[in-house]
Amino acid sequence: MNSNTKNLEIFIQAPDLQIPTRALTLTLAPNLTIRNLKQSFLSQITSIHQTLASSSFFTLNGRLLPDSDTVENSGVTNSSTLSLRFRLAGGGGDGGATGAESRDCYLNMYADKKPDKVDPNEQRLSKWLNCALSNEPLKRPIVIDYLGNVFNKQALVEALLNKKLPKAFSHIKGLKDMISIELELIPGLGSDSDVKFQCPITGLEFNGKYKFYALKSCGHVLSAKALKEVKSSTCHVCHKEFAESDKIVINGNESEVVALREKMEVEKSKLREKKVKKVKNGNLGVSGDSGVSNVGVQFSGSKHAIDLKAEKVSGKIETNGKGVNGSKVNGKHEAKRFKAGDMAPANANKEVYASIFTSSRKSDFKETYSCRSLPLGRN
């Protein structure tokens, strides 16, 4: 026996193969590698050791032993315990991926549904060809609001009646906030065409590629190109005059919508001021700067007229905080308060007649919360 060789007794564990720990006696030689050791061990326990050998490796105290290292240089000593481990099929060979992890990642990838990508062309066409409220295809009668949104009138009126108008259209309160428009149909339109309307002057399709204006004065819809090339202060279709403020851009961009909203608020504030001035000047009859209202006021509506007549009859008309009862106001005599005694028939006692209608006569009876006493002298 060569004196340079010696025997080693080592222990090998194979937990993946579910076999007990085995002892192996080796004749330590300079050219004995870890691969030789692995093949020698696998040849004892299975007949397909070549397949297993390519997917297995040895570890010593948690440290990987490369197959090319020799047993002598790998730190294996007598009574050392080696662990035989196997690489999982389909992994990267580094032990960082397992089947469970791969399946979990796959399931998480589809756990949250990704939003569908919207075609910009379809989104644009939908905005111009469908009602902004019901998303149904536009059909006459068609209206717009003061911000340039296009609606089917029937859908908008139904939403107003049922009080189901979205918050985005809260500025629409009634029919006064709608503008009826006239869209020119494309002649000879086929059934397979989505675009139905066009500019009556230039023939440009009403599909969002071109800017369109609605004229508030007449309701006709014209392209910006038609208004630019044929400059006129009258409508090109009905020849009705319009001002620059009557032009409302349809489905404008963000800055155009902001400008339209500011314009709408200014017009509403002017309308409110006009109503207040009308009430002050025409209905309340305020005289001068003194703030003293005239007696001969005229209120609008039948209710105010009835109330005014009642006040005149009762003689309770007030001027500057003082009641008037048969006195002169602005040089005119006012009606006196009604007295029943003055209307008594002939040969009738006025006091008795008046007691039928009034309870102003002082009673001789003394009453408490529990009883009514008889007149003095009768008890």
Coordinates of C-alpha atoms in Angstrom, one line a residue:
M1 CA 0.0 0.0 0.0
N2 CA 1.3 3.4 -0.9
S3 CA 2.4 5.4 2.1
N4 CA 1.0 8.6 0.5
T5 CA -2.6 7.3 0.7
K6 CA -4.8 7.0 3.7
N7 CA -8.3 6.0 4.5
L8 CA -11.1 8.4 5.4
E9 CA -14.4 7.6 7.0
I10 CA -17.1 10.2 6.2
F11 CA -20.9 10.4 6.6
I12 CA -23.2 11.4 3.8
Q13 CA -26.8 12.7 4.2
A14 CA -29.3 12.9 1.4
P15 CA -32.5 14.5 2.7
D16 CA -34.0 15.0 -0.7
L17 CA -33.8 11.3 -1.4
Q18 CA -35.3 10.5 2.0
I19 CA -32.6 7.8 2.9
P20 CA -30.8 7.4 6.2
T21 CA -27.3 8.8 6.7
R22 CA -24.7 6.5 5.2
A23 CA -21.0 6.0 6.2
L24 CA -18.5 5.9 3.4
T25 CA -14.8 4.8 3.6
L26 CA -12.6 6.5 1.1
T27 CA -9.0 5.9 0.1
L28 CA -7.7 9.4 -0.1
A29 CA -5.8 10.0 -3.3
P30 CA -4.4 13.3 -4.7
N31 CA -6.6 13.1 -7.8
L32 CA -9.9 12.1 -6.0
T33 CA -12.4 14.9 -6.7
I34 CA -15.8 15.7 -5.3
R35 CA -17.4 14.6 -8.6
N36 CA -15.8 11.2 -8.1
L37 CA -17.1 11.0 -4.6
K38 CA -20.6 11.9 -5.7
Q39 CA -20.6 9.4 -8.5
S40 CA -19.3 6.7 -6.2
F41 CA -22.1 7.4 -3.6
L42 CA -24.9 7.6 -6.2
S43 CA -23.8 4.4 -7.9
Q44 CA -24.6 2.6 -4.6
I45 CA -28.1 3.9 -4.2
T46 CA -29.5 4.3 -7.7
S47 CA -29.0 3.1 -11.3
I48 CA -29.5 6.6 -12.9
H49 CA -26.7 8.2 -11.1
Q50 CA -25.5 10.1 -14.2
T51 CA -28.7 12.1 -14.4
L52 CA -28.7 12.8 -10.7
A53 CA -25.0 13.7 -10.6
S54 CA -25.5 16.6 -13.1
S55 CA -28.2 18.2 -10.9
S56 CA -26.7 17.5 -7.4
F57 CA -24.0 19.0 -5.3
F58 CA -22.3 18.5 -1.9
T59 CA -22.2 20.9 1.0
L60 CA -20.0 20.9 4.0
N61 CA -21.3 22.8 7.0
G62 CA -23.5 24.9 4.6
R63 CA -20.6 25.6 2.2
L64 CA -20.9 24.5 -1.4
L65 CA -18.2 22.1 -2.6
P66 CA -17.4 22.5 -6.3
D67 CA -17.3 19.3 -8.3
S68 CA -13.8 20.1 -9.7
D69 CA -12.2 20.5 -6.2
T70 CA -10.3 17.5 -4.8
V71 CA -11.4 15.9 -1.6
E72 CA -8.1 16.7 0.0
N73 CA -8.2 20.4 -0.8
S74 CA -11.9 20.9 0.0
G75 CA -11.5 20.6 3.8
V76 CA -13.1 17.2 4.1
T77 CA -11.5 15.4 7.1
N78 CA -12.1 12.1 8.9
S79 CA -15.7 11.8 10.3
S80 CA -16.9 14.8 8.3
T81 CA -20.6 14.9 7.3
L82 CA -21.5 15.9 3.8
S83 CA -25.0 16.8 2.6
L84 CA -26.1 15.9 -0.9
R85 CA -28.6 18.4 -2.3
F86 CA -30.4 18.6 -5.7
R87 CA -31.1 21.6 -7.9
L88 CA -34.8 22.1 -8.8
A89 CA -35.7 21.7 -12.4
G90 CA -36.7 24.9 -14.2
G91 CA -34.9 27.2 -11.7
G92 CA -31.9 29.2 -12.1
G93 CA -29.7 26.8 -10.3
D94 CA -29.0 29.2 -7.4
G95 CA -31.9 28.0 -5.2
G96 CA -33.6 31.5 -5.4
A97 CA -36.7 30.3 -7.2
T98 CA -39.3 27.7 -6.2
G99 CA -42.4 26.5 -7.9
A100 CA -44.6 28.1 -5.2
E101 CA -43.0 31.5 -5.7
S102 CA -43.4 31.3 -9.5
R103 CA -47.0 30.4 -9.2
D104 CA -47.7 33.1 -6.7
C105 CA -46.1 35.7 -8.9
Y106 CA -48.1 34.4 -11.9
L107 CA -51.4 34.7 -9.9
N108 CA -50.5 38.2 -8.6
M109 CA -49.9 39.4 -12.1
Y110 CA -53.6 38.8 -12.9
A111 CA -55.0 39.7 -9.5
D112 CA -55.6 43.4 -10.5
K113 CA -57.2 43.9 -13.9
K114 CA -55.3 46.4 -15.9
P115 CA -57.4 49.2 -17.4
D116 CA -58.1 48.7 -21.0
K117 CA -56.3 51.0 -23.4
V118 CA -58.6 53.6 -24.9
D119 CA -58.1 54.5 -28.6
P120 CA -57.8 58.3 -28.8
N121 CA -59.6 58.3 -32.1
E122 CA -62.6 56.5 -30.6
Q123 CA -62.6 58.7 -27.6
R124 CA -62.7 61.8 -29.8
L125 CA -65.4 60.4 -32.0
S126 CA -67.5 59.5 -29.0
K127 CA -67.4 63.0 -27.6
W128 CA -68.5 64.6 -30.9
L129 CA -71.0 62.0 -32.1
N130 CA -72.7 61.0 -28.9
C131 CA -74.7 62.8 -26.2
A132 CA -72.5 64.1 -23.4
L133 CA -75.1 62.8 -20.8
S134 CA -76.5 59.5 -22.1
N135 CA -73.6 58.6 -24.5
E136 CA -76.2 57.7 -27.1
P137 CA -75.8 58.8 -30.7
L138 CA -76.8 62.3 -31.4
K139 CA -80.3 62.7 -32.8
R140 CA -82.6 65.7 -33.2
P141 CA -83.5 67.8 -31.3
I142 CA -80.0 68.6 -30.2
V143 CA -78.9 71.2 -27.7
I144 CA -75.7 72.6 -26.2
D145 CA -75.0 74.3 -22.9
Y146 CA -73.0 77.5 -22.4
L147 CA -69.8 75.5 -22.0
G148 CA -70.1 73.8 -25.5
N149 CA -71.2 70.3 -24.4
V150 CA -73.6 68.6 -26.9
F151 CA -76.7 66.8 -25.7
N152 CA -79.8 65.0 -26.9
K153 CA -82.5 67.4 -25.7
Q154 CA -84.8 64.5 -24.6
A155 CA -82.1 62.9 -22.4
L156 CA -81.2 66.3 -20.8
V157 CA -84.8 67.2 -20.0
E158 CA -85.5 63.8 -18.5
A159 CA -82.4 64.1 -16.2
L160 CA -83.6 67.5 -15.1
L161 CA -87.1 66.3 -14.3
N162 CA -85.9 63.3 -12.4
K163 CA -83.1 65.3 -10.7
K164 CA -80.4 62.9 -11.9
L165 CA -78.1 65.4 -13.5
P166 CA -74.5 64.8 -12.7
K167 CA -72.4 67.3 -10.8
A168 CA -70.4 68.2 -13.9
F169 CA -73.6 69.7 -15.4
S170 CA -74.9 71.3 -12.3
H171 CA -74.8 74.7 -14.0
I172 CA -77.8 73.6 -16.1
K173 CA -80.9 74.5 -14.2
G174 CA -83.6 74.6 -16.9
L175 CA -84.5 75.2 -20.5
K176 CA -83.0 78.7 -20.3
D177 CA -79.5 77.1 -19.9
M178 CA -79.9 75.2 -23.2
I179 CA -79.3 76.4 -26.7
S180 CA -81.0 74.5 -29.5
I181 CA -78.7 74.0 -32.4
E182 CA -79.1 72.9 -36.1
L183 CA -76.5 70.4 -37.4
E184 CA -76.3 69.9 -41.2
L185 CA -76.7 66.2 -42.2
I186 CA -74.3 64.8 -44.7
P187 CA -76.2 64.1 -47.9
G188 CA -76.2 60.5 -49.2
L189 CA -75.0 59.2 -45.9
G190 CA -74.4 55.5 -45.8
S191 CA -75.5 53.2 -43.0
D192 CA -71.9 52.2 -42.2
S193 CA -70.7 55.7 -41.6
D194 CA -70.4 57.0 -38.1
V195 CA -70.1 60.7 -38.9
K196 CA -73.6 62.2 -39.6
F197 CA -73.1 65.9 -39.7
Q198 CA -70.9 68.5 -41.5
C199 CA -70.4 72.2 -41.9
P200 CA -73.0 73.5 -44.3
I201 CA -70.5 75.9 -45.9
T202 CA -67.2 74.1 -46.2
G203 CA -68.4 70.5 -45.9
L204 CA -66.0 69.6 -43.1
E205 CA -67.1 66.6 -41.1
F206 CA -68.4 67.1 -37.5
N207 CA -65.9 64.6 -36.0
G208 CA -63.6 66.5 -33.7
K209 CA -60.8 67.1 -36.2
Y210 CA -61.9 70.6 -36.9
K211 CA -63.1 73.4 -34.6
F212 CA -66.9 74.2 -34.8
Y213 CA -68.9 77.1 -33.4
A214 CA -72.6 77.3 -32.5
L215 CA -74.2 80.7 -33.0
K216 CA -76.4 81.5 -30.0
S217 CA -78.6 83.9 -32.0
C218 CA -79.8 81.4 -34.5
G219 CA -78.5 78.0 -33.5
H220 CA -76.6 77.1 -36.7
V221 CA -73.3 75.3 -36.3
L222 CA -70.5 76.4 -38.6
S223 CA -66.8 75.4 -38.8
A224 CA -64.1 77.9 -37.7
K225 CA -62.8 77.8 -41.2
A226 CA -66.1 79.0 -42.7
L227 CA -66.3 81.9 -40.2
K228 CA -62.7 82.8 -40.9
E229 CA -62.8 82.7 -44.7
V230 CA -66.2 84.3 -45.2
K231 CA -66.1 87.2 -42.7
S232 CA -69.5 88.5 -42.0
S233 CA -71.6 89.7 -39.1
T234 CA -74.6 87.6 -40.2
C235 CA -75.1 83.8 -40.3
H236 CA -74.0 82.2 -43.5
V237 CA -77.1 80.0 -43.5
C238 CA -80.0 82.1 -42.3
H239 CA -78.3 85.6 -42.6
K240 CA -79.3 86.5 -39.1
E241 CA -77.0 89.0 -37.4
F242 CA -74.8 87.8 -34.5
A243 CA -72.2 89.3 -32.3
E244 CA -68.8 87.9 -31.5
S245 CA -70.1 87.0 -28.0
D246 CA -72.8 84.8 -29.6
K247 CA -70.1 82.3 -30.8
I248 CA -69.8 79.2 -28.5
V249 CA -67.0 76.8 -29.3
I250 CA -68.2 73.2 -29.3
N251 CA -66.2 70.7 -27.2
G252 CA -63.4 73.2 -26.7
N253 CA -60.1 72.5 -25.0
E254 CA -59.5 73.2 -21.3
S255 CA -58.6 76.9 -21.7
E256 CA -61.6 77.5 -24.0
V257 CA -64.0 75.9 -21.5
V258 CA -62.5 78.1 -18.7
A259 CA -63.2 81.2 -20.8
L260 CA -66.7 80.1 -21.6
R261 CA -67.4 79.4 -17.9
E262 CA -66.2 82.9 -16.9
K263 CA -68.3 84.4 -19.7
M264 CA -71.3 82.5 -18.4
E265 CA -70.8 83.7 -14.8
V266 CA -70.6 87.3 -16.0
E267 CA -73.8 87.1 -18.0
K268 CA -75.6 85.5 -15.0
S269 CA -74.4 88.2 -12.7
K270 CA -75.6 90.9 -15.1
L271 CA -79.0 89.3 -15.3
R272 CA -79.3 89.2 -11.6
E273 CA -78.4 92.9 -11.3
K274 CA -80.9 93.7 -14.0
K275 CA -83.7 91.9 -12.1
V276 CA -82.8 93.8 -8.9
K277 CA -82.9 97.1 -10.6
K278 CA -86.2 96.3 -12.2
V279 CA -87.8 95.4 -8.9
K280 CA -86.4 98.5 -7.2
N281 CA -87.4 101.0 -10.0
G282 CA -90.6 99.5 -11.3
N283 CA -92.2 97.6 -8.4
L284 CA -91.0 99.0 -5.1
G285 CA -91.2 102.7 -6.1
V286 CA -88.3 103.9 -4.0
S287 CA -88.2 107.7 -4.0
G288 CA -84.9 109.5 -4.1
D289 CA -82.0 108.6 -1.7
S290 CA -84.1 108.9 1.5
G291 CA -85.2 105.4 1.3
V292 CA -88.8 106.3 2.1
S293 CA -91.3 104.3 0.1
N294 CA -94.3 105.9 -1.4
V295 CA -97.8 104.9 -0.1
G296 CA -99.1 104.3 -3.5
V297 CA -96.9 101.3 -4.2
Q298 CA -97.8 98.6 -6.7
F299 CA -96.7 95.1 -6.1
S300 CA -96.5 92.5 -8.9
G301 CA -98.9 89.6 -8.6
S302 CA -102.4 89.1 -7.2
K303 CA -101.3 88.2 -3.7
H304 CA -99.6 91.5 -3.0
A305 CA -102.6 93.4 -4.5
I306 CA -105.0 91.6 -2.1
D307 CA -102.8 92.3 0.9
L308 CA -102.6 96.0 -0.1
K309 CA -106.4 96.2 -0.3
A310 CA -106.7 94.6 3.1
E311 CA -104.3 97.0 4.6
K312 CA -106.2 99.9 3.1
V313 CA -109.5 98.7 4.5
S314 CA -108.2 98.1 8.0
G315 CA -106.4 101.5 8.0
K316 CA -103.1 100.0 9.0
I317 CA -100.9 101.4 6.3
E318 CA -97.7 102.6 7.8
T319 CA -95.5 105.5 6.7
N320 CA -92.1 106.1 8.4
G321 CA -93.1 103.7 11.1
K322 CA -96.3 105.5 12.1
G323 CA -99.7 104.0 11.7
V324 CA -102.4 106.0 9.8
N325 CA -106.0 105.8 11.0
G326 CA -108.1 108.3 9.2
S327 CA -105.3 110.9 9.1
K328 CA -103.7 112.6 6.1
V329 CA -100.8 110.9 4.3
N330 CA -99.2 112.8 1.4
G331 CA -102.2 115.1 1.4
K332 CA -104.8 112.3 1.0
H333 CA -107.4 111.0 3.5
E334 CA -107.2 107.3 4.2
A335 CA -110.1 105.1 5.0
K336 CA -111.1 104.9 8.7
R337 CA -111.2 101.6 10.7
F338 CA -114.4 99.7 10.3
K339 CA -116.8 100.0 13.2
A340 CA -119.8 97.7 13.5
G341 CA -121.9 100.2 15.4
D342 CA -121.8 102.6 12.4
M343 CA -123.5 100.0 10.3
A344 CA -126.4 99.4 12.7
P345 CA -130.0 99.4 11.2
A346 CA -132.4 102.1 12.0
N347 CA -134.0 102.1 15.5
A348 CA -131.3 99.6 16.6
N349 CA -129.1 99.9 19.6
K350 CA -125.6 100.5 18.3
E351 CA -123.9 99.0 21.4
V352 CA -126.0 95.9 21.2
Y353 CA -125.5 95.6 17.5
A354 CA -121.8 96.0 17.7
S355 CA -121.6 93.3 20.4
I356 CA -122.7 90.8 17.9
F357 CA -119.5 91.2 15.9
T358 CA -117.0 92.3 18.6
S359 CA -116.1 91.3 22.2
S360 CA -114.8 94.7 23.1
R361 CA -117.5 95.4 25.8
K362 CA -116.1 95.0 29.3
S363 CA -117.8 92.2 31.1
D364 CA -119.1 92.4 34.7
F365 CA -118.3 88.8 35.2
K366 CA -115.2 87.7 37.1
E367 CA -113.7 84.6 35.8
T368 CA -111.0 82.3 37.1
Y369 CA -109.3 79.3 35.6
S370 CA -111.9 77.0 37.3
C371 CA -115.2 78.8 37.3
R372 CA -117.1 81.8 36.1
S373 CA -118.7 83.9 38.9
L374 CA -122.2 85.4 38.7
P375 CA -122.7 89.2 38.7
L376 CA -122.6 90.8 42.0
G377 CA -126.0 90.8 43.7
R378 CA -127.0 87.4 42.1
N379 CA -125.0 85.1 44.3

